[in-house]
Amino acid sequence: MGLVRQLPRRVVLIGGGVALAAPAIVRAQSHTSATPFTLGVASGCPRPDRVVLWTRLAGGGMGEAPVDVTWEIAEDERFSRIAARGSFRATAAEAHSVHVEAGGLRPARPYWYRFHSGGQTSPVGRTRTAPADTAKPERLRLGVASCAQYEQGWFSAYRHMANEPLDLVAHVGDYIYEMSWGQRHVRKHGTANPTTLQEYRDRYALYKSDPDLQAAHAACPWVVAWDDHEVDNDYTNDRSPLTQDRDFFLRRRAAAYRAWYEHMPVPPSMAPSGPAMRIYDSWRFGDLVDLFLLDDRQYRSHHACAEGKGGRALFTDCAERLDPKRTMLGAEQEAWLRDGLARARGRWTVIAQQTLMAEVDRAAAGATEPVYWMDGWDGYPVGRQRLLDAMAARRGANHVVLGGDVHMYAVADLRAGSGPVIATEFVGTSITSQGPSSERVRTLAAHNPHLKYLRGDKRGYVVIDVMPSSCHAHFEAVDVAADPQTGKRRLASFAVAAGRPGAVPA
Ligand SMILES: [Fe+2]
C-alpha cells in the first residue's frame, strides 16, 4: 500500500524527552517546510456510511491560536474520486487535535484520507466502512492489541499488525503507560508520571511519535477502550491506590480522559465532561458480527477483600468478593450490554474488553487456598455471572470474548459454574509489556487446567478471523521485542465452530 513508507521516520529523542520538533515548531499558517503532522493520522469507529478521522497538529509549540485544517476522503489511493471533504478548526483547548466524522460513504469498502494545513499535507491513511446492516459478509478480520509500554520494547508488533490485511483493530487498553516499570528498557519516557493535562498530552505525543504505531493506525480503522494505565495503575472508579485524596484523583482522571480523547480516533460527541466520559459502544457488521467494546475501569466497585492490605490486589477469598452489588461495568453499562445482547442479530457476538474473564487461581506453588487477583474479573464474580447469563439468554448465538491486560496469551471456555460452555475467550499478550516469568506461568497452568493455552514469554497481538461457519484466533508474536527490525511468526491458532462453543486447536 505504500502507507508505511509515507510516514515520518522515527523522531530523534533529545535527552530522553519529547522532541517531536523544536519548540518553535511551524505555525500552520506559515509556509515553512516543517510538517505539523508529526503524530500521524488515524481512523476509527466505522459505520456503514461514516468513519471518524483523526490527527493532531504537532505536539507543543502550536501556540494559542486556532488553526484551520482541511480533510478529504477518497475512493482511491490517488484521491481522484473524492467521496467527502471539509474543514475543521483545531483549537489549543483541544491540543490542536482534529476529530471529524466523515459521512456520506458507501458500506464495506476501503477509503483513503488525508489532511492539509498551512501548505502541508499529512500522511495518507487507509480506512474501511462497515458493511450495511442487511449485508451478509463472508468474513471480518479483527486485530486485537493491548499493553504497549514504550520503554520495554519497540512497537514492532504494531508494525506487523499494519501489514496484516485487517478490517479493524480493537485496542483494549494500556495504550500508554503512566509509569516506568520493568527491566531491559530499550528507550525511556524521560519524564515523571503524568498527573496534569499537559503531562498526559506529552506522554501521548511521545507514544504517537512512534512510526510503527502510526503505521498501524494508518492501515485500518480502530476501536479503542482504555484500561488503568491511561490514568493510574489499578485505579478503580474514583479511587487510586496512590492517594487518599479523591478530589485530586478525579482531577487527574479528568486530565487523563481529556488527553485520551484528544489522541484517539473517536467522534466529537464522545468528548469528556470533567472526569466522566462514556467510551463503551457497539458496532454491527452485517449479519456476521455484533461487536461490543466495554469500559471496565470507570464504573467499577473498589477492590474486594482489600481492607487493611496493600500490594497488588492478590488476595485470598472473603465474603465481600461475592457481594451481588459488586460490579465491574456499573449498573448502566450492564443494562446497556444486556439490552444490546438481546437485540444483537449477528451470527457472532464479539465482546472486546480489558482483561481475562475466566476464573484463575493465582496462588503460589504449594499454597492450600486459592488466591484471586481482585483487579480482574475474579474480583467481580457475580457481575461476571450476570454477563454470562445475558450471553446465554440469546440462544443460537455464538459468543467470543476478547481481552488483554495479563501480558499472556490465554484461551478459555467460559461456563456458568459447571454448566455448558457459553462463550469462548481469547486473550492477547502485550505489544511490549513484559509478561510473568516462565516459572509463574507454569504454576498458573498447573493450578488452572481449564485454561487451554497460556503463554507469557512472547509479545505480539491476536488476529480474529470471523466467518459464518467458524471463528479463528491466530496468536502472532514478534521474535525479539528488543530488536526494532524483528520478524514475527504465528505461535498457535484456535478455532470455534458456529453452534459449538469452545476452542479447539486449529
Ligand atoms: Fe498492561
Coordinates of C-alpha atoms and ligand atoms in Angstrom, one line a residue:
M1 CA 0.0 0.0 0.0
G2 CA 3.0 2.3 0.4
L3 CA 1.4 3.6 3.6
V4 CA 4.3 2.8 5.8
R5 CA 6.8 4.5 3.5
Q6 CA 4.9 7.8 3.6
L7 CA 5.1 8.0 7.3
P8 CA 7.7 10.1 9.0
R9 CA 10.8 8.4 10.2
R10 CA 11.4 7.7 13.9
V11 CA 11.9 11.1 15.6
V12 CA 15.0 11.8 17.4
L13 CA 14.7 12.0 21.2
I14 CA 16.8 14.6 22.8
G15 CA 17.7 13.9 26.4
G16 CA 15.1 11.2 26.6
G17 CA 12.3 13.6 26.5
V18 CA 9.7 14.5 23.9
A19 CA 11.4 16.1 21.0
L20 CA 8.7 16.0 18.3
A21 CA 10.1 19.1 16.9
A22 CA 11.9 22.2 18.0
P23 CA 9.7 24.2 20.5
A24 CA 9.0 26.9 17.9
I25 CA 7.5 24.4 15.6
V26 CA 5.7 25.5 12.5
R27 CA 2.6 27.6 12.9
A28 CA 0.3 26.0 10.4
Q29 CA -0.2 29.3 8.5
S30 CA 3.5 29.9 8.0
H31 CA 4.7 28.3 4.8
T32 CA 7.8 26.6 6.2
S33 CA 8.9 23.1 5.2
A34 CA 8.2 21.5 8.6
T35 CA 5.1 19.5 8.7
P36 CA 2.6 19.8 11.6
F37 CA 1.5 16.2 11.1
T38 CA 4.3 14.5 13.1
L39 CA 1.8 12.5 15.2
G40 CA 0.4 10.6 12.2
V41 CA -3.2 10.1 11.3
A42 CA -5.9 7.6 12.4
S43 CA -9.4 6.5 11.7
G44 CA -12.0 4.7 13.8
C45 CA -15.5 3.8 14.8
P46 CA -16.5 2.6 11.3
R47 CA -20.2 2.6 10.4
P48 CA -21.8 1.7 7.1
D49 CA -21.9 5.3 6.0
R50 CA -19.2 7.1 8.0
V51 CA -15.9 6.8 9.8
V52 CA -14.0 9.1 12.3
L53 CA -10.8 10.7 11.0
W54 CA -8.2 11.9 13.4
T55 CA -5.0 13.8 13.5
R56 CA -3.3 16.2 15.9
L57 CA -1.1 19.1 14.8
A58 CA 2.4 18.6 16.3
G59 CA 2.5 18.4 20.0
G60 CA 3.7 21.6 21.7
G61 CA 4.7 24.8 20.0
M62 CA 1.4 25.3 18.2
G63 CA 0.7 28.4 20.3
E64 CA -2.8 29.5 21.4
A65 CA -4.3 30.5 18.0
P66 CA -6.8 28.2 16.3
V67 CA -5.6 26.5 13.1
D68 CA -7.7 25.6 10.1
V69 CA -7.3 22.1 8.8
T70 CA -9.0 20.6 5.7
W71 CA -9.6 16.9 5.3
E72 CA -10.6 14.7 2.3
I73 CA -11.6 11.1 2.0
A74 CA -11.4 9.3 -1.4
E75 CA -12.4 6.1 -3.0
D76 CA -8.9 5.6 -4.4
E77 CA -5.4 6.0 -3.2
R78 CA -4.6 8.8 -5.6
F79 CA -7.5 10.9 -4.4
S80 CA -9.0 11.2 -7.9
R81 CA -12.5 10.2 -6.7
I82 CA -13.2 12.3 -3.6
A83 CA -16.1 11.0 -1.5
A84 CA -16.2 13.8 1.1
R85 CA -14.2 16.8 2.2
G86 CA -14.5 19.5 4.7
S87 CA -12.6 21.8 7.2
F88 CA -12.1 21.7 10.9
R89 CA -10.9 24.4 13.2
A90 CA -8.2 22.9 15.5
T91 CA -8.1 24.8 18.8
A92 CA -5.5 25.0 21.6
A93 CA -8.2 24.0 24.0
E94 CA -8.2 20.5 22.4
A95 CA -4.4 20.5 21.8
H96 CA -5.0 21.2 18.1
S97 CA -6.5 17.7 17.7
V98 CA -8.8 17.0 14.8
H99 CA -11.9 14.8 15.2
V100 CA -14.0 14.6 12.1
E101 CA -16.9 12.3 11.3
A102 CA -16.7 11.8 7.5
G103 CA -20.2 10.9 6.3
G104 CA -22.0 10.0 3.1
L105 CA -19.7 7.0 2.5
R106 CA -20.6 3.6 0.9
P107 CA -20.6 0.5 3.0
A108 CA -17.9 -2.3 3.1
R109 CA -15.3 -0.6 1.1
P110 CA -11.8 0.9 1.5
Y111 CA -11.3 4.6 1.6
W112 CA -8.1 6.8 1.8
Y113 CA -7.9 10.0 3.7
R114 CA -5.5 12.9 4.4
F115 CA -5.4 16.3 6.0
H116 CA -4.0 19.7 4.8
S117 CA -2.9 22.6 6.8
G118 CA -0.6 25.6 6.2
G119 CA 0.6 24.3 2.8
Q120 CA 1.5 20.9 4.3
T121 CA -0.2 17.5 3.7
S122 CA -0.5 14.7 6.2
P123 CA 0.5 11.1 5.5
V124 CA -2.3 9.1 3.8
G125 CA -4.4 6.7 5.9
R126 CA -6.4 3.9 4.7
T127 CA -9.7 3.0 6.3
R128 CA -12.8 0.9 5.7
T129 CA -16.5 1.3 6.3
A130 CA -18.6 -1.3 8.0
P131 CA -20.9 -3.5 5.9
A132 CA -24.6 -2.5 5.6
D133 CA -26.8 -3.8 8.4
T134 CA -28.6 -6.1 5.9
A135 CA -25.3 -7.4 4.3
K136 CA -24.1 -10.9 4.6
P137 CA -20.4 -10.6 4.9
E138 CA -18.2 -13.6 4.3
R139 CA -15.6 -12.6 6.9
L140 CA -14.4 -9.9 9.3
R141 CA -10.7 -9.8 10.2
L142 CA -10.1 -8.1 13.5
G143 CA -6.7 -7.4 15.2
V144 CA -6.6 -7.3 19.0
A145 CA -3.9 -5.2 20.7
S146 CA -3.2 -4.2 24.3
C147 CA -0.4 -3.1 26.7
A148 CA 2.3 -1.1 24.9
Q149 CA 4.8 0.0 27.5
Y150 CA 7.1 2.3 25.5
E151 CA 10.2 1.6 27.4
Q152 CA 10.1 -2.2 27.4
G153 CA 10.3 -2.7 23.6
W154 CA 10.0 -1.3 20.2
F155 CA 6.5 -1.2 18.7
S156 CA 7.3 -3.9 16.1
A157 CA 4.1 -5.8 16.9
Y158 CA 2.2 -2.7 15.7
R159 CA 4.3 -2.7 12.5
H160 CA 3.4 -6.3 11.8
M161 CA -0.2 -5.6 12.5
A162 CA -0.1 -2.8 9.9
N163 CA 1.0 -5.4 7.3
E164 CA -1.9 -7.7 8.1
P165 CA -5.0 -7.4 6.0
L166 CA -7.3 -6.3 8.8
D167 CA -10.7 -4.8 8.6
L168 CA -10.4 -3.3 12.1
V169 CA -8.2 -3.2 15.2
A170 CA -9.7 -3.3 18.7
H171 CA -7.3 -1.8 21.2
V172 CA -8.5 -3.0 24.7
G173 CA -6.3 -0.8 26.9
D174 CA -2.9 0.3 28.2
Y175 CA -2.2 2.3 25.0
I176 CA 0.1 4.4 27.1
Y177 CA 1.7 3.7 30.5
E178 CA 1.7 6.4 33.0
M179 CA 4.6 4.7 34.9
S180 CA 8.0 3.4 34.3
W181 CA 8.5 -0.2 35.3
G182 CA 10.1 -3.5 34.2
Q183 CA 13.6 -4.3 33.1
R184 CA 15.8 -4.1 30.0
H185 CA 14.3 -0.8 28.7
V186 CA 15.1 0.0 25.1
R187 CA 14.1 3.6 25.5
K188 CA 12.8 6.0 28.2
H189 CA 9.8 8.0 28.9
G190 CA 12.2 10.7 30.1
T191 CA 9.5 12.4 32.2
A192 CA 7.8 11.6 35.5
N193 CA 4.4 10.1 35.8
P194 CA 1.9 12.5 34.3
T195 CA -0.8 14.0 36.5
T196 CA -1.8 17.2 34.6
L197 CA -3.4 17.6 31.2
Q198 CA -0.2 18.9 29.7
E199 CA 1.8 16.0 31.1
Y200 CA -0.7 13.4 29.7
R201 CA -0.6 15.2 26.4
D202 CA 3.1 15.0 26.3
R203 CA 3.0 11.3 27.1
Y204 CA 0.6 10.6 24.2
A205 CA 2.7 12.7 21.9
L206 CA 5.7 10.6 22.8
Y207 CA 3.9 7.3 22.1
K208 CA 2.3 8.8 19.0
S209 CA 5.7 9.8 17.6
D210 CA 6.5 6.1 17.1
P211 CA 6.4 5.2 13.3
D212 CA 5.2 1.7 13.9
L213 CA 2.2 2.8 15.9
Q214 CA 1.5 5.4 13.3
A215 CA 1.6 2.7 10.6
A216 CA -0.8 0.5 12.5
H217 CA -3.3 3.4 12.8
A218 CA -2.8 4.4 9.1
A219 CA -3.6 0.9 7.9
C220 CA -7.2 0.4 9.1
P221 CA -9.8 1.8 11.4
W222 CA -9.6 1.2 15.2
V223 CA -12.0 1.0 18.0
V224 CA -10.4 1.9 21.3
A225 CA -11.0 1.4 25.0
W226 CA -8.8 2.2 27.9
D227 CA -7.6 0.2 30.9
D228 CA -5.9 1.5 34.0
H229 CA -2.5 2.8 32.8
E230 CA -4.1 5.5 30.7
V231 CA -4.7 7.1 34.1
D232 CA -3.1 5.3 37.0
N233 CA -2.2 1.7 37.8
D234 CA -5.0 -0.4 39.3
Y235 CA -7.4 2.5 39.8
T236 CA -11.0 1.7 40.5
N237 CA -13.7 4.2 39.6
D238 CA -12.9 7.3 41.8
R239 CA -10.1 5.6 43.8
S240 CA -6.4 5.4 43.2
P241 CA -4.1 3.2 45.2
L242 CA -1.6 6.1 45.3
T243 CA -3.7 8.7 47.1
Q244 CA -6.4 9.1 49.7
D245 CA -7.4 12.4 48.1
R246 CA -10.4 11.6 46.0
D247 CA -10.8 15.1 44.6
F248 CA -7.1 15.1 43.5
F249 CA -7.6 11.7 41.8
L250 CA -10.7 12.8 40.0
R251 CA -8.9 15.9 38.7
R252 CA -6.1 13.6 37.5
R253 CA -8.7 11.3 35.9
A254 CA -10.3 14.2 34.1
A255 CA -6.9 15.3 32.7
A256 CA -6.1 11.7 31.6
Y257 CA -9.5 11.2 30.0
R258 CA -9.3 14.5 28.1
A259 CA -5.8 13.7 26.8
W260 CA -7.1 10.2 25.8
Y261 CA -9.9 11.9 23.8
E262 CA -7.5 14.3 22.2
H263 CA -5.4 11.4 20.8
M264 CA -8.0 8.8 19.8
P265 CA -10.0 8.4 16.6
V266 CA -13.3 8.8 18.4
P267 CA -16.2 11.1 17.4
P268 CA -16.5 14.6 18.8
S269 CA -19.7 13.5 20.6
M270 CA -17.5 11.4 22.9
A271 CA -15.6 14.4 24.3
P272 CA -15.4 14.1 28.1
S273 CA -17.2 16.2 30.7
G274 CA -14.9 16.6 33.6
P275 CA -13.9 13.2 34.9
A276 CA -16.7 11.4 33.1
M277 CA -16.5 10.0 29.6
R278 CA -18.6 7.4 28.0
I279 CA -16.5 5.2 25.7
Y280 CA -18.3 1.9 25.6
D281 CA -20.1 1.3 22.3
S282 CA -21.2 -1.4 19.8
W283 CA -20.8 -1.9 16.1
R284 CA -22.7 -4.2 13.7
F285 CA -21.0 -5.9 10.7
G286 CA -24.0 -7.0 8.6
D287 CA -25.4 -10.3 9.8
L288 CA -22.0 -11.6 10.8
V289 CA -20.8 -9.8 13.9
D290 CA -22.2 -7.6 16.7
L291 CA -19.1 -6.1 18.4
F292 CA -19.3 -4.7 21.9
L293 CA -16.5 -2.7 23.4
L294 CA -16.6 -2.3 27.2
D295 CA -15.2 0.0 29.8
D296 CA -14.3 -1.9 32.9
R297 CA -12.5 0.9 34.8
Q298 CA -14.6 3.9 35.1
Y299 CA -17.7 2.5 36.9
R300 CA -16.3 -0.5 38.8
S301 CA -16.7 -1.3 42.5
H302 CA -13.5 -0.8 44.6
H303 CA -11.2 -3.8 45.1
A304 CA -12.7 -6.6 47.2
C305 CA -11.1 -8.1 50.3
A306 CA -8.6 -5.2 50.3
E307 CA -9.3 -3.9 53.8
G308 CA -6.0 -3.4 55.7
K309 CA -4.0 -5.0 52.9
G310 CA -1.6 -3.3 50.5
G311 CA 0.3 -4.6 47.5
R312 CA -1.0 -5.8 44.2
A313 CA -4.6 -6.8 44.9
L314 CA -3.8 -10.5 45.1
F315 CA -5.9 -11.7 48.0
T316 CA -7.5 -14.9 49.4
D317 CA -11.2 -15.0 49.3
C318 CA -13.6 -13.1 51.5
A319 CA -17.4 -12.6 51.7
E320 CA -17.2 -9.1 50.1
R321 CA -16.0 -10.6 46.8
L322 CA -19.3 -12.5 46.4
D323 CA -21.5 -9.5 47.2
P324 CA -24.0 -9.3 44.3
K325 CA -23.9 -5.5 44.5
R326 CA -20.3 -5.5 43.2
T327 CA -20.0 -4.6 39.6
M328 CA -17.1 -4.3 37.1
L329 CA -19.2 -2.4 34.4
G330 CA -21.5 -0.3 36.5
A331 CA -25.3 -0.7 36.5
E332 CA -25.9 1.5 33.5
Q333 CA -23.3 -0.2 31.2
E334 CA -24.5 -3.7 32.4
A335 CA -28.1 -2.8 31.4
W336 CA -26.9 -1.4 28.0
L337 CA -25.0 -4.6 27.4
R338 CA -27.8 -6.9 28.4
D339 CA -30.1 -4.9 26.1
G340 CA -27.6 -4.9 23.3
L341 CA -27.0 -8.6 23.5
A342 CA -30.8 -9.2 23.4
R343 CA -31.1 -7.1 20.3
A344 CA -28.0 -8.5 18.5
R345 CA -28.7 -10.1 15.2
G346 CA -25.2 -11.2 14.2
R347 CA -24.3 -14.8 13.9
W348 CA -21.4 -14.0 16.3
T349 CA -21.2 -11.6 19.2
V350 CA -17.8 -10.4 20.0
I351 CA -17.2 -8.8 23.4
A352 CA -13.9 -6.9 23.5
Q353 CA -13.0 -5.8 27.0
Q354 CA -9.9 -5.2 29.1
T355 CA -8.9 -8.4 30.9
L356 CA -9.1 -12.2 31.3
M357 CA -12.6 -13.2 32.1
A358 CA -12.1 -16.8 33.1
E359 CA -11.6 -17.6 36.7
V360 CA -7.9 -18.1 37.6
D361 CA -6.4 -19.3 40.9
R362 CA -3.2 -17.3 41.2
A363 CA -1.9 -18.9 44.3
A364 CA 1.8 -19.6 44.6
A365 CA 3.1 -23.2 44.2
G366 CA 2.2 -25.3 47.2
A367 CA -0.5 -23.0 48.5
T368 CA -3.6 -24.6 50.0
E369 CA -6.0 -21.7 49.5
P370 CA -6.9 -20.1 46.2
V371 CA -5.7 -16.5 45.6
Y372 CA -7.6 -14.2 43.3
W373 CA -6.5 -11.0 41.6
M374 CA -9.1 -8.6 42.7
D375 CA -8.3 -6.1 39.9
G376 CA -9.5 -8.6 37.3
W377 CA -12.9 -10.3 36.8
D378 CA -12.2 -12.6 39.7
G379 CA -12.8 -9.6 41.9
Y380 CA -16.3 -9.3 40.4
P381 CA -17.6 -12.9 40.1
V382 CA -21.3 -12.1 40.5
G383 CA -21.1 -9.4 37.8
R384 CA -19.3 -11.9 35.6
Q385 CA -22.1 -14.3 36.2
R386 CA -24.7 -11.7 35.2
L387 CA -22.7 -11.1 31.9
L388 CA -22.5 -14.8 31.1
D389 CA -26.3 -15.2 31.9
A390 CA -27.0 -12.3 29.5
M391 CA -25.0 -14.1 26.8
A392 CA -26.6 -17.5 27.5
A393 CA -30.1 -15.9 27.2
R394 CA -29.5 -15.4 23.5
R395 CA -29.9 -18.9 22.2
G396 CA -28.3 -19.8 19.0
A397 CA -25.8 -17.0 19.1
N398 CA -22.0 -17.6 19.1
H399 CA -20.2 -15.6 21.7
V400 CA -16.5 -14.7 21.7
V401 CA -14.8 -12.7 24.4
L402 CA -11.6 -10.9 23.8
G403 CA -9.2 -9.3 26.3
G404 CA -5.7 -8.2 27.2
D405 CA -4.1 -6.9 30.4
V406 CA -2.4 -10.1 31.6
H407 CA 0.5 -9.9 29.2
M408 CA 0.0 -13.5 28.3
Y409 CA -1.8 -15.3 25.5
A410 CA -4.7 -17.3 27.0
V411 CA -7.6 -19.4 25.8
A412 CA -10.6 -20.5 27.9
D413 CA -14.1 -21.8 27.5
L414 CA -16.4 -19.7 29.7
R415 CA -19.1 -21.5 31.6
A416 CA -21.5 -20.5 34.3
G417 CA -20.4 -22.8 37.1
S418 CA -20.2 -26.4 35.9
G419 CA -22.8 -25.7 33.1
P420 CA -22.3 -25.8 29.4
V421 CA -19.8 -23.6 27.6
I422 CA -21.4 -20.2 26.9
A423 CA -18.6 -18.3 25.3
T424 CA -15.0 -18.8 24.0
E425 CA -12.3 -16.5 25.3
F426 CA -9.1 -15.4 23.6
V427 CA -6.7 -13.1 25.4
G428 CA -3.9 -11.3 23.6
T429 CA -0.5 -10.9 25.0
S430 CA 1.0 -7.4 25.1
I431 CA 2.5 -5.3 22.3
T432 CA 5.6 -4.8 24.5
S433 CA 4.8 -5.0 28.2
Q434 CA 6.7 -7.7 30.0
G435 CA 4.9 -10.9 31.0
P436 CA 5.2 -13.1 34.0
S437 CA 8.2 -15.4 34.4
S438 CA 8.0 -18.9 32.9
E439 CA 8.0 -20.3 36.4
R440 CA 5.0 -18.2 37.3
V441 CA 3.2 -19.3 34.1
R442 CA 3.9 -22.9 34.9
T443 CA 2.4 -22.5 38.3
L444 CA -0.7 -20.8 36.8
A445 CA -1.1 -23.5 34.3
A446 CA -0.8 -26.2 36.9
H447 CA -3.4 -24.6 39.2
N448 CA -5.8 -23.8 36.3
P449 CA -6.1 -26.8 34.0
H450 CA -9.3 -25.3 32.5
L451 CA -7.1 -22.7 30.6
K452 CA -6.4 -24.3 27.2
Y453 CA -3.4 -22.2 26.4
L454 CA -1.2 -20.0 28.4
R455 CA 2.0 -18.3 27.2
G456 CA 3.7 -15.3 28.7
D457 CA 7.1 -15.1 27.1
K458 CA 6.1 -13.6 23.8
R459 CA 4.9 -10.1 22.7
G460 CA 2.5 -9.6 19.9
Y461 CA -1.2 -9.5 19.0
V462 CA -4.1 -11.6 18.0
V463 CA -5.9 -11.8 14.7
I464 CA -9.5 -12.9 14.9
D465 CA -10.9 -14.2 11.7
V466 CA -14.7 -14.4 11.8
M467 CA -16.6 -16.3 9.1
P468 CA -20.2 -17.5 9.1
S469 CA -19.3 -21.1 10.0
S470 CA -16.3 -20.6 12.2
C471 CA -14.1 -18.1 14.1
H472 CA -10.4 -18.5 14.2
A473 CA -7.9 -16.9 16.6
H474 CA -4.3 -16.6 15.5
F475 CA -1.6 -15.7 18.0
E476 CA 1.0 -13.6 16.3
A477 CA 4.3 -13.0 18.1
V478 CA 7.4 -10.9 17.4
D479 CA 10.6 -12.9 17.6
V480 CA 12.6 -10.4 19.7
A481 CA 10.9 -7.4 21.3
A482 CA 14.2 -5.7 21.9
D483 CA 15.1 -5.7 18.1
P484 CA 13.4 -2.8 16.2
Q485 CA 13.6 -4.8 13.0
T486 CA 12.3 -8.1 14.4
G487 CA 10.3 -10.6 12.4
K488 CA 7.1 -12.3 13.6
R489 CA 5.6 -15.7 13.5
R490 CA 2.4 -17.5 14.3
L491 CA 2.6 -19.2 17.7
A492 CA -0.7 -21.0 17.7
S493 CA -4.2 -21.0 16.2
F494 CA -7.6 -22.0 17.7
A495 CA -11.0 -22.3 16.1
V496 CA -14.6 -22.2 17.3
A497 CA -17.3 -23.8 15.1
A498 CA -20.6 -21.9 14.8
G499 CA -23.1 -23.7 17.0
R500 CA -20.4 -25.4 19.1
P501 CA -18.8 -23.1 21.7
G502 CA -15.4 -23.8 22.9
A503 CA -11.9 -23.5 21.4
V504 CA -10.1 -26.3 19.6
P505 CA -6.5 -26.2 18.2
A506 CA -6.6 -25.4 14.5
Ligands
FE1 FE -0.9 -3.8 30.7

